[in-house]
Coordinates of C-alpha atoms in Angstrom, one line a residue:
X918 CA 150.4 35.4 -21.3
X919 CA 149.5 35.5 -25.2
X920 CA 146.8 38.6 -24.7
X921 CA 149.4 40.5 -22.9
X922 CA 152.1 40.1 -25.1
X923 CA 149.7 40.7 -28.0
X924 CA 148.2 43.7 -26.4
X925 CA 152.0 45.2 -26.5
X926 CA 152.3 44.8 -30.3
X927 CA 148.9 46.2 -31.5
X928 CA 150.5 49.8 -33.0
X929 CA 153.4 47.8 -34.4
X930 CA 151.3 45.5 -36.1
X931 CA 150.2 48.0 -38.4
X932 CA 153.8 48.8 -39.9
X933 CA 155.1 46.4 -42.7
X934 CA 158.5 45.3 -42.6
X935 CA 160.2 43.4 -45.1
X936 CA 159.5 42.9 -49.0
X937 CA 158.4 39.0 -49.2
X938 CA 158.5 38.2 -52.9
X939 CA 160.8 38.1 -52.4
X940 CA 171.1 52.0 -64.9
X941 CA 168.7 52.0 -68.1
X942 CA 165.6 53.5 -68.3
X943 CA 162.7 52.1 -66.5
X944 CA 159.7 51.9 -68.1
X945 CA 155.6 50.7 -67.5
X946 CA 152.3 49.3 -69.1
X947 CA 152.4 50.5 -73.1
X948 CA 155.5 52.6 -72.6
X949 CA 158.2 49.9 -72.5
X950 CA 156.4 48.4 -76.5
X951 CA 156.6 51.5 -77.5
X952 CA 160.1 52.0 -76.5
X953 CA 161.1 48.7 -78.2
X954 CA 159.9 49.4 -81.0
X955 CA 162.0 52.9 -81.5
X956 CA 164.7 51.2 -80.5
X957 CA 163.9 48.4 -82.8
X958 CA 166.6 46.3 -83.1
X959 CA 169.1 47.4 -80.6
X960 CA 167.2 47.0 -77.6
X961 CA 165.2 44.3 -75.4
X962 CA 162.9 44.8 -73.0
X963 CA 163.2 43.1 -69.6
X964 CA 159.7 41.8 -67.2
X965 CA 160.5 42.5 -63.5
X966 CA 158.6 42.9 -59.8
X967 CA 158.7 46.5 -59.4
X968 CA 160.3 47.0 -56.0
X969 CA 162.4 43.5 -56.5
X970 CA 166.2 43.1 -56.3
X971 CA 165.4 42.5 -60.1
X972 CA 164.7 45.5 -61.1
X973 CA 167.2 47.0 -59.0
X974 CA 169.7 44.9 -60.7
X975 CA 168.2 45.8 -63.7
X976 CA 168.8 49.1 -63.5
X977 CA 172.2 49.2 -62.2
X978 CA 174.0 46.6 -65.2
X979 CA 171.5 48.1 -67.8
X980 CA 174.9 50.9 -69.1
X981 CA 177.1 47.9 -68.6
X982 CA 175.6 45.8 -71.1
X983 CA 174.4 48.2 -73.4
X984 CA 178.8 49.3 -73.6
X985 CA 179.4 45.0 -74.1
X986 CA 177.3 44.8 -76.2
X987 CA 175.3 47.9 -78.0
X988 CA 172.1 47.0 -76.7
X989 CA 169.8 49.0 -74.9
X990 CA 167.6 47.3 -71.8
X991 CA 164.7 48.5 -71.5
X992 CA 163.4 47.8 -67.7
X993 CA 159.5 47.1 -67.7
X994 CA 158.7 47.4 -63.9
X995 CA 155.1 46.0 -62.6
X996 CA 153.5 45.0 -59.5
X997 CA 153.8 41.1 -58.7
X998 CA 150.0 40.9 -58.9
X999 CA 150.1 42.5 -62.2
X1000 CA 153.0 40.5 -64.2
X1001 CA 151.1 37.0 -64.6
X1002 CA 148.3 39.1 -66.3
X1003 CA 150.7 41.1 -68.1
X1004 CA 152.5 38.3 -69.7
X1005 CA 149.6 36.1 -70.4
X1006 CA 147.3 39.1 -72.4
X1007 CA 150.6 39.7 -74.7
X1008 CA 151.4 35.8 -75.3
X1009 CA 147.7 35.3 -76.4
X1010 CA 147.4 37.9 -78.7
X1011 CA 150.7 36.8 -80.1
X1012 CA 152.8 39.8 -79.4
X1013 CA 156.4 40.4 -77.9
X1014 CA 156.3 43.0 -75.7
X1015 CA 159.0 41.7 -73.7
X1016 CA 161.9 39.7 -74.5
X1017 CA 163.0 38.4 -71.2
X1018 CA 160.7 37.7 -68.0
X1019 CA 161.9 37.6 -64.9
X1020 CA 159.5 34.9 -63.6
X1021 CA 158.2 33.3 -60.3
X1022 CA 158.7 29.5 -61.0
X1023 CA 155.1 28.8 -60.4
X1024 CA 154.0 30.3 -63.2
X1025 CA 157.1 28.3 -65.9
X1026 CA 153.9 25.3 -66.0
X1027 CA 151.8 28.5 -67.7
X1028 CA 154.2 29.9 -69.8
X1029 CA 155.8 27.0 -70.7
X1030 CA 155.1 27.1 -74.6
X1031 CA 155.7 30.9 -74.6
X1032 CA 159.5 30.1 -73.2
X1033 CA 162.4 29.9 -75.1
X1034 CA 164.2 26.8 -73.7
X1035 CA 167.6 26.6 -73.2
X1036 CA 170.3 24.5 -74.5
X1037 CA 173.4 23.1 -73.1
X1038 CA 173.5 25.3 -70.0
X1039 CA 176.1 24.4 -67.5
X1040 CA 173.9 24.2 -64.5
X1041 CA 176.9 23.0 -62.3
X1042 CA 176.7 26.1 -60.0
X1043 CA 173.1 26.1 -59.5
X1044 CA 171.9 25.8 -56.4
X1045 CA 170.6 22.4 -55.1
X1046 CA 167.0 22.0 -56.5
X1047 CA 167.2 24.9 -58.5
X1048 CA 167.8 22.8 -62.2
X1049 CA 164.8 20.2 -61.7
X1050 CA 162.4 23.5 -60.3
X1051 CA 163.4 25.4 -63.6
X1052 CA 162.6 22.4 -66.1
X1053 CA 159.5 21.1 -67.8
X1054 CA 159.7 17.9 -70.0
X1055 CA 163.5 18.1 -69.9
X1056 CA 163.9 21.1 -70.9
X1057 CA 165.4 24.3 -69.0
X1058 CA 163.1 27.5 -69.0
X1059 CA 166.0 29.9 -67.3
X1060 CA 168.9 31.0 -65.4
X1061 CA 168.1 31.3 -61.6
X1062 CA 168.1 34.3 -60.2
X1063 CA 167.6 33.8 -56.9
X1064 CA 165.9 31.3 -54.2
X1065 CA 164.5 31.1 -51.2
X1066 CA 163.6 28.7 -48.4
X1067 CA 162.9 28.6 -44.6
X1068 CA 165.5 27.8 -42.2
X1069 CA 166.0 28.2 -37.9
X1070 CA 166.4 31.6 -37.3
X1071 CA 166.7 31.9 -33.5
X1072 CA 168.5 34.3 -30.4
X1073 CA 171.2 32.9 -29.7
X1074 CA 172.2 34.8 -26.7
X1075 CA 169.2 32.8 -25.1
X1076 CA 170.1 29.2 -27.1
X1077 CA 173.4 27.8 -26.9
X1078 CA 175.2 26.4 -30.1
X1079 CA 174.7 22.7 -28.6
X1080 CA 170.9 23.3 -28.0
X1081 CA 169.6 24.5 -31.5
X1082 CA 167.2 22.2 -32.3
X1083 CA 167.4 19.6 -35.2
X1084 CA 164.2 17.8 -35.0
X1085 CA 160.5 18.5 -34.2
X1086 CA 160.4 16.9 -31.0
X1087 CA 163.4 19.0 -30.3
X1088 CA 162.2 22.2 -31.0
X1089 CA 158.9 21.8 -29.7
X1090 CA 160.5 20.9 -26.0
X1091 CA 162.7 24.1 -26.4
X1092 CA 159.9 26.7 -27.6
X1093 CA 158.1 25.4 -24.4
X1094 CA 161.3 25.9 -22.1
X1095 CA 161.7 29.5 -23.4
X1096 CA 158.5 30.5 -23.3
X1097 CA 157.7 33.2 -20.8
X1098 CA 155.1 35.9 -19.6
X1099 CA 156.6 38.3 -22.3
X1100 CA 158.5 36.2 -24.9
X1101 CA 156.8 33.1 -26.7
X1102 CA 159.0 30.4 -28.2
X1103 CA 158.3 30.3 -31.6
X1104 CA 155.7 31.0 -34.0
X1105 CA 153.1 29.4 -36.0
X1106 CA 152.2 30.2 -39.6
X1107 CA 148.2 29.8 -40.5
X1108 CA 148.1 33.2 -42.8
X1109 CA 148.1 33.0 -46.7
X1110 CA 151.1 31.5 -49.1
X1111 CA 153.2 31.4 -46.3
X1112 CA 151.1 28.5 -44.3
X1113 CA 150.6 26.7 -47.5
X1114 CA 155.0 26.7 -47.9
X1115 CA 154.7 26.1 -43.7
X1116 CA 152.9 23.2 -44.3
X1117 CA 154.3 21.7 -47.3
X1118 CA 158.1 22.0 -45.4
X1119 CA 156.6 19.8 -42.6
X1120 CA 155.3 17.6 -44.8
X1121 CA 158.7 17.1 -46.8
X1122 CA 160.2 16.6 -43.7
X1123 CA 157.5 13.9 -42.7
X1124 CA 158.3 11.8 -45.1
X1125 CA 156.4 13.3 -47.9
X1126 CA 157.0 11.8 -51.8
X1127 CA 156.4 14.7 -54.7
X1128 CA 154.5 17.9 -52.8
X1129 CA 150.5 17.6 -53.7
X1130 CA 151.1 14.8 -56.6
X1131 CA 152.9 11.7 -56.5
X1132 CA 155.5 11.0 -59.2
X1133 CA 152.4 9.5 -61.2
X1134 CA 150.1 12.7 -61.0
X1135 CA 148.1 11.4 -58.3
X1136 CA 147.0 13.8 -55.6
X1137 CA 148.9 12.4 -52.9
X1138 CA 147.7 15.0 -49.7
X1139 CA 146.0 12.2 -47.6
X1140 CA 149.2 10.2 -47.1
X1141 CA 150.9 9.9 -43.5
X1142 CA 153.2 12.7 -44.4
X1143 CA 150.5 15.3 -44.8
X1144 CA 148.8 14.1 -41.8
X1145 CA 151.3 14.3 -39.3
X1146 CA 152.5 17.5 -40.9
X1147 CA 149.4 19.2 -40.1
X1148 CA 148.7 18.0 -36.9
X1149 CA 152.6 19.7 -36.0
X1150 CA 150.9 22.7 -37.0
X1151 CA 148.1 22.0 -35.0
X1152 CA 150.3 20.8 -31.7
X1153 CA 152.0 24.4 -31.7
X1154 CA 149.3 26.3 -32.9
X1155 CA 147.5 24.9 -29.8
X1156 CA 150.5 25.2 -27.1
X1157 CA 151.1 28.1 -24.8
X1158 CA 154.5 28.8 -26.5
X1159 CA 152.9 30.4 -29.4
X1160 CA 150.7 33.8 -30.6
X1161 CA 147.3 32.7 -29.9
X1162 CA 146.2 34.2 -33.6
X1163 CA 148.5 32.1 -35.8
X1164 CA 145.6 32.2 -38.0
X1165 CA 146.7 35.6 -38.8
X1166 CA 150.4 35.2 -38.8
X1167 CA 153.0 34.6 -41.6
X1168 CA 156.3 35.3 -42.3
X1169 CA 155.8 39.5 -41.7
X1170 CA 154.5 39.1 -38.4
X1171 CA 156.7 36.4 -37.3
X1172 CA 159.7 38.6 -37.8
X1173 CA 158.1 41.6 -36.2
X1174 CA 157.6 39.6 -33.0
X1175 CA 160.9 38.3 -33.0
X1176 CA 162.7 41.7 -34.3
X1177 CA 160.7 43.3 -30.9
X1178 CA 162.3 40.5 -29.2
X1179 CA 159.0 39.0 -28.4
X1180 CA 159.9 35.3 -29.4
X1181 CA 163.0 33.6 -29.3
X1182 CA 163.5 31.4 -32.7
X1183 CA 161.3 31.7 -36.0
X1184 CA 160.9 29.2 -38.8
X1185 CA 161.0 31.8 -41.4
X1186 CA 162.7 32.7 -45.3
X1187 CA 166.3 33.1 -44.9
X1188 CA 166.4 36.4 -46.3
X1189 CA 164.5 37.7 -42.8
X1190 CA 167.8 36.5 -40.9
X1191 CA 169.9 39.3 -42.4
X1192 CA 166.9 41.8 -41.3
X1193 CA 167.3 40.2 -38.1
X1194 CA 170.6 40.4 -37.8
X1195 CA 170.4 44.8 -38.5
X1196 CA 167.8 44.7 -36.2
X1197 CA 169.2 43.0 -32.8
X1198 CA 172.6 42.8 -34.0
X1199 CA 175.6 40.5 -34.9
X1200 CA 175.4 39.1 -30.9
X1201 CA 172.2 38.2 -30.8
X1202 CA 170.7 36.1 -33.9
X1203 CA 171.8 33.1 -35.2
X1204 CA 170.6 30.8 -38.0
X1205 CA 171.1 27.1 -39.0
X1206 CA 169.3 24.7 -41.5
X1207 CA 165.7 23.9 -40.8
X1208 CA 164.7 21.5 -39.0
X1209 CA 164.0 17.7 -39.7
X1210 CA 160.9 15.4 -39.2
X1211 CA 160.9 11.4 -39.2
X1212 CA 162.2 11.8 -42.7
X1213 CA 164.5 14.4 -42.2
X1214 CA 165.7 18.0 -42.9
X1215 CA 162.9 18.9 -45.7
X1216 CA 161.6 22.6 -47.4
X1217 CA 159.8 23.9 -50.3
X1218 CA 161.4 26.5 -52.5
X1219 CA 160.7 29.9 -53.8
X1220 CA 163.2 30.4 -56.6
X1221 CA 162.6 33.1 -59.8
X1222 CA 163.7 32.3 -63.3
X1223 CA 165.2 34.9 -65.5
X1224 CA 163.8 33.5 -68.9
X1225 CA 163.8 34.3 -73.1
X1226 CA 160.4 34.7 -74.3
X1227 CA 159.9 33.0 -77.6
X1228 CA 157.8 35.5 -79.5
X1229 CA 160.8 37.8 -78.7
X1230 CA 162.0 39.6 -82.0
X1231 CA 165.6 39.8 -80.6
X1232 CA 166.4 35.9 -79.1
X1233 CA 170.0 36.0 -79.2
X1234 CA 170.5 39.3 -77.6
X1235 CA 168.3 38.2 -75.0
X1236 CA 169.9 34.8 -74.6
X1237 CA 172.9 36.8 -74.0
X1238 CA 171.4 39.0 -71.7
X1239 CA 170.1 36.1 -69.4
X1240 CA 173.7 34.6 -69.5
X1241 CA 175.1 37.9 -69.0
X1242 CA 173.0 38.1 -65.6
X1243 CA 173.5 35.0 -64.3
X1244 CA 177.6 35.8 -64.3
X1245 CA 176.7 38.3 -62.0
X1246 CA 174.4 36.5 -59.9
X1247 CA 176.8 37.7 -57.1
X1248 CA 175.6 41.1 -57.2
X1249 CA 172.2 39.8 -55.6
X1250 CA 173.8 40.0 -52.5
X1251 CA 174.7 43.4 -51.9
X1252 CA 171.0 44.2 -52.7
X1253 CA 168.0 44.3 -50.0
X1254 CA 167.7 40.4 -49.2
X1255 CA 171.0 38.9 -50.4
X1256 CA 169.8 35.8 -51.8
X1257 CA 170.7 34.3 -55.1
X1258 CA 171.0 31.6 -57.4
X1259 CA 174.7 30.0 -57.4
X1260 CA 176.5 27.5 -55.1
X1261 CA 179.3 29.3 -55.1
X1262 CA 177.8 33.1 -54.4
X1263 CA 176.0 31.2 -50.8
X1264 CA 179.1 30.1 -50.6
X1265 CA 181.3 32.6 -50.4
X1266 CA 178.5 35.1 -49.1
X1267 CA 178.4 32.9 -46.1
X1268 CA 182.1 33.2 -44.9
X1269 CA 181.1 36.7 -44.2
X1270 CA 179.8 38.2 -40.7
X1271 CA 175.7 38.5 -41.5
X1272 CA 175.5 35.8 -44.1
X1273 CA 175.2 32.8 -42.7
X1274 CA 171.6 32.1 -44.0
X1275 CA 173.4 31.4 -47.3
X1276 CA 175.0 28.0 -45.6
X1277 CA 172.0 27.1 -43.9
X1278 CA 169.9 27.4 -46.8
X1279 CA 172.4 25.0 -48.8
X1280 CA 172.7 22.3 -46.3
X1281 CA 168.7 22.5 -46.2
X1282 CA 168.5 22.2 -49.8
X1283 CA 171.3 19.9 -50.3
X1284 CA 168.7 17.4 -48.1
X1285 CA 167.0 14.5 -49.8
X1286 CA 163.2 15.6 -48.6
X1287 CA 163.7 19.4 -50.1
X1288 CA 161.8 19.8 -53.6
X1289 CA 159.8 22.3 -55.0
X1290 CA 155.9 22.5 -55.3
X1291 CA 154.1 21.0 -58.2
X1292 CA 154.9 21.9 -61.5
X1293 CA 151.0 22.6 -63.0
X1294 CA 149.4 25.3 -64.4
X1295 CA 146.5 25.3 -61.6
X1296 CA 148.7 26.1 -58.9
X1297 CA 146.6 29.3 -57.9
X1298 CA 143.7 27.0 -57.6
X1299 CA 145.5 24.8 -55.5
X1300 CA 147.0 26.3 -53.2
X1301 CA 143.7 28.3 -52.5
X1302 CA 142.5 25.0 -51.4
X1303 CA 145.5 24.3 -49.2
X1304 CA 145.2 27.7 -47.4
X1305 CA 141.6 27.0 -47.0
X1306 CA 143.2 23.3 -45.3
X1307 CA 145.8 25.1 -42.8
X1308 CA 143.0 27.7 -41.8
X1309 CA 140.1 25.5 -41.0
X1310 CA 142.3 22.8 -39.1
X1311 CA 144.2 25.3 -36.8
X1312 CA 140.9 26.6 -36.6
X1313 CA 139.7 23.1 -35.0
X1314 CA 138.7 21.1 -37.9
X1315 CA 139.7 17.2 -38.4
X1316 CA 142.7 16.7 -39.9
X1317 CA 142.0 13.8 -41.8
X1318 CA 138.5 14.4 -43.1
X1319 CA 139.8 17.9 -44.3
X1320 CA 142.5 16.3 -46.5
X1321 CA 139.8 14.0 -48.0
X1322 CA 137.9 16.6 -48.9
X1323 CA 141.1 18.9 -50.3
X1324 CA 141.8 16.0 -52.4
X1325 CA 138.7 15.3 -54.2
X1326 CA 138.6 19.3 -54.6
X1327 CA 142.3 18.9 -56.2
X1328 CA 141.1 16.1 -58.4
X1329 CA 138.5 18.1 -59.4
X1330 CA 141.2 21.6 -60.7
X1331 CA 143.8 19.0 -62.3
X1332 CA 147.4 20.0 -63.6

């Protein structure tokens, strides 16, 4: 059955799908310093993903809050793969190329001294998680802009309301009941970033106590939780109700199966449900908080940070700029993957037709077991080493002798 649905998909495999990473003038590389320094000071210049819903909104509120407040933004745009670079060459020559970063929380543990911390922020209306995955030492790096996290996105014109599944046990008995000749179940993620945040969910959700280190800074990865989290993996990697090549699947692939209507529920980001829903339509995708192991509904986060950079020559426009964007955290959700930052944007978002992954992504956050991954500086290195974990054991290795081993090479990076 796998070979022949696989054989059907081999043309569309080669066609991306969705952006994962989740009006002033935009500028690049040298051009943006340059440009701040005409402007001097009347103008900051803002870090974000080119091709992100950050520099979209950006652009679009750029004339807004030059009129409030007679500052020009000046929108630096750069690859994801390039902005960690970026920022790191200017903050060790000492320079302030950019006042504001729009930053992938991973990196806050790096940047950490170059950030501008800030005071007395009501953080009220920040999404659940969202305040401790933005601080260091007690103190706030940014305003959210957005976060993400995996939830149940399934058909629901072939699973009733009163048969989405809640647990593992549950959903493994119904991806095996739905699988057929030319539709698996569900899908198995054993590719990249993605299996790393696959595995680390199931481990939250198995009981697990701080993601990779313990609340003491002990590399925690052979404990029960990280065990039986892998060998879930492993279970439905293995079954009949799943791609035989999850070793090459993530979160693109996943929804391209189940946008072709070649598998009938997906653990995937929340922000692939809307996609879904333009896809199929309205009638037939649904969505619903992920699901729980022995400990529970659990999931790692993917939040961004809009932050002040502390070399900045113009900090209070820019801390006014970072407030000024966070007030319309709503707009996020008119842009490509409507996600966002505030309880009460999901909120809202999610009383209308299309948004429902906003409610689902609360209630999974809102859970106990939900955190964010480590807060260290290493976390490249690390989560090299747990993509090399998922790969080798849902490519037949031991479970437990490959977390041994991941742990004394963890030791071995540090924080």
């Amino acid at each position: 059955m796998k070979k022949r649905i696989l054989s059907t998909l081999i043309a569309a495999a080669m066609i991306g799908t969705m952006l994962t990473g989740c009006g002033g003038a935009k500028e690049s590389g040298s051009d943006a310093g340059e440009a701040a320094k005409t402007e001097g000071g009347n103008s900051i210049t803002v870090l974000v993903e080119s091709g992100s819903p950050a520099e979209a909104l950006a652009n679009e509120t750029a004339a807004a809050f030059e009129e409030e407040t007679g500052c020009k933004v000046i929108v630096d745009a750069v690859a994801y793969t390039g902005m960690y670079d970026k920022l790191s060459t200017e903050i060790k020559a000492g320079e302030a190329a950019h006042d504001v970063g729009c930053l992938d929380f991973v990196w806050l543990a790096a940047f950490k001294d170059a950030i501008e911390p800030i005071n007395d922020a009501d953080t009220s209306d920040f999404i659940p998680t969202l305040e401790g995955s933005g601080s260091i030492d007690g103190n706030l790096l940014g305003y959210p802009m957005w976060v993400n996290a995996k939830i149940l996105i399934y058909r629901k014109d072939l699973i009733s309301e009163d048969k989405v599944p809640k647990t593992w046990e549950e959903y493994q008995a119904l991806a095996k009941e739905l699988a057929t000749d030319d539709m698996y179940g569900t899908t198995v993620f054993g590719s990249g970033s993605d299996a790393v945040c696959s595995f680390l969910d199931f481990a939250c959700q198995a009981g697990a106590e701080g993601l990779v280190f313990d609340k003491d800074g002990n590399v925690n990865i052979t404990d029960q939780a990280y065990v039986d989290a892998l060998n879930f993996m492993v279970e439905n990697a293995d079954a009949d109700y799943t791609p035989a090549d999850s070793l090459a699947t993530a979160a693109t692939e996943s929804q391209e199966l189940f946008t072709n209507e070649k598998t009938a529920m997906q653990l995937n980001w929340s922000h692939q449900y809307p996609a879904a829903v333009e896809a199929l339509g309205a009638d037939k995708v649904g969505c619903a908080p992920m699901i729980g192991g022995s400990a529970g509904i659990g999931a790692t986060t993917g939040p961004w940070y809009e932050c002040v950079m502390k070399n900045s020559a113009n900090k209070e426009m820019a801390l006014k700029y970072v407030e000024y964007m966070y007030d319309h955290n709503g707009d996020y959700m008119d842009l490509t993957l409507k996600i966002a930052g505030r309880t009460s944007v999901y909120e809202e978002a999610g009383q209308e037709a299309g948004n429902e992954h906003t409610l689902a992504v609360l209630e999974t956050l809102d859970a106990s077991q939900s955190q964010a991954r480590p807060m260290v500086t290493t976390w490249s290195q690390i989560e090299e080493v747990l993509i090399g974990v998922v790969e080798s054991c849902l490519g037949g290795a031991d479970v437990e002798s490959t977390l041994e081993s991941a742990a004394a090479e963890i030791e071995a990076i540090g924080q």
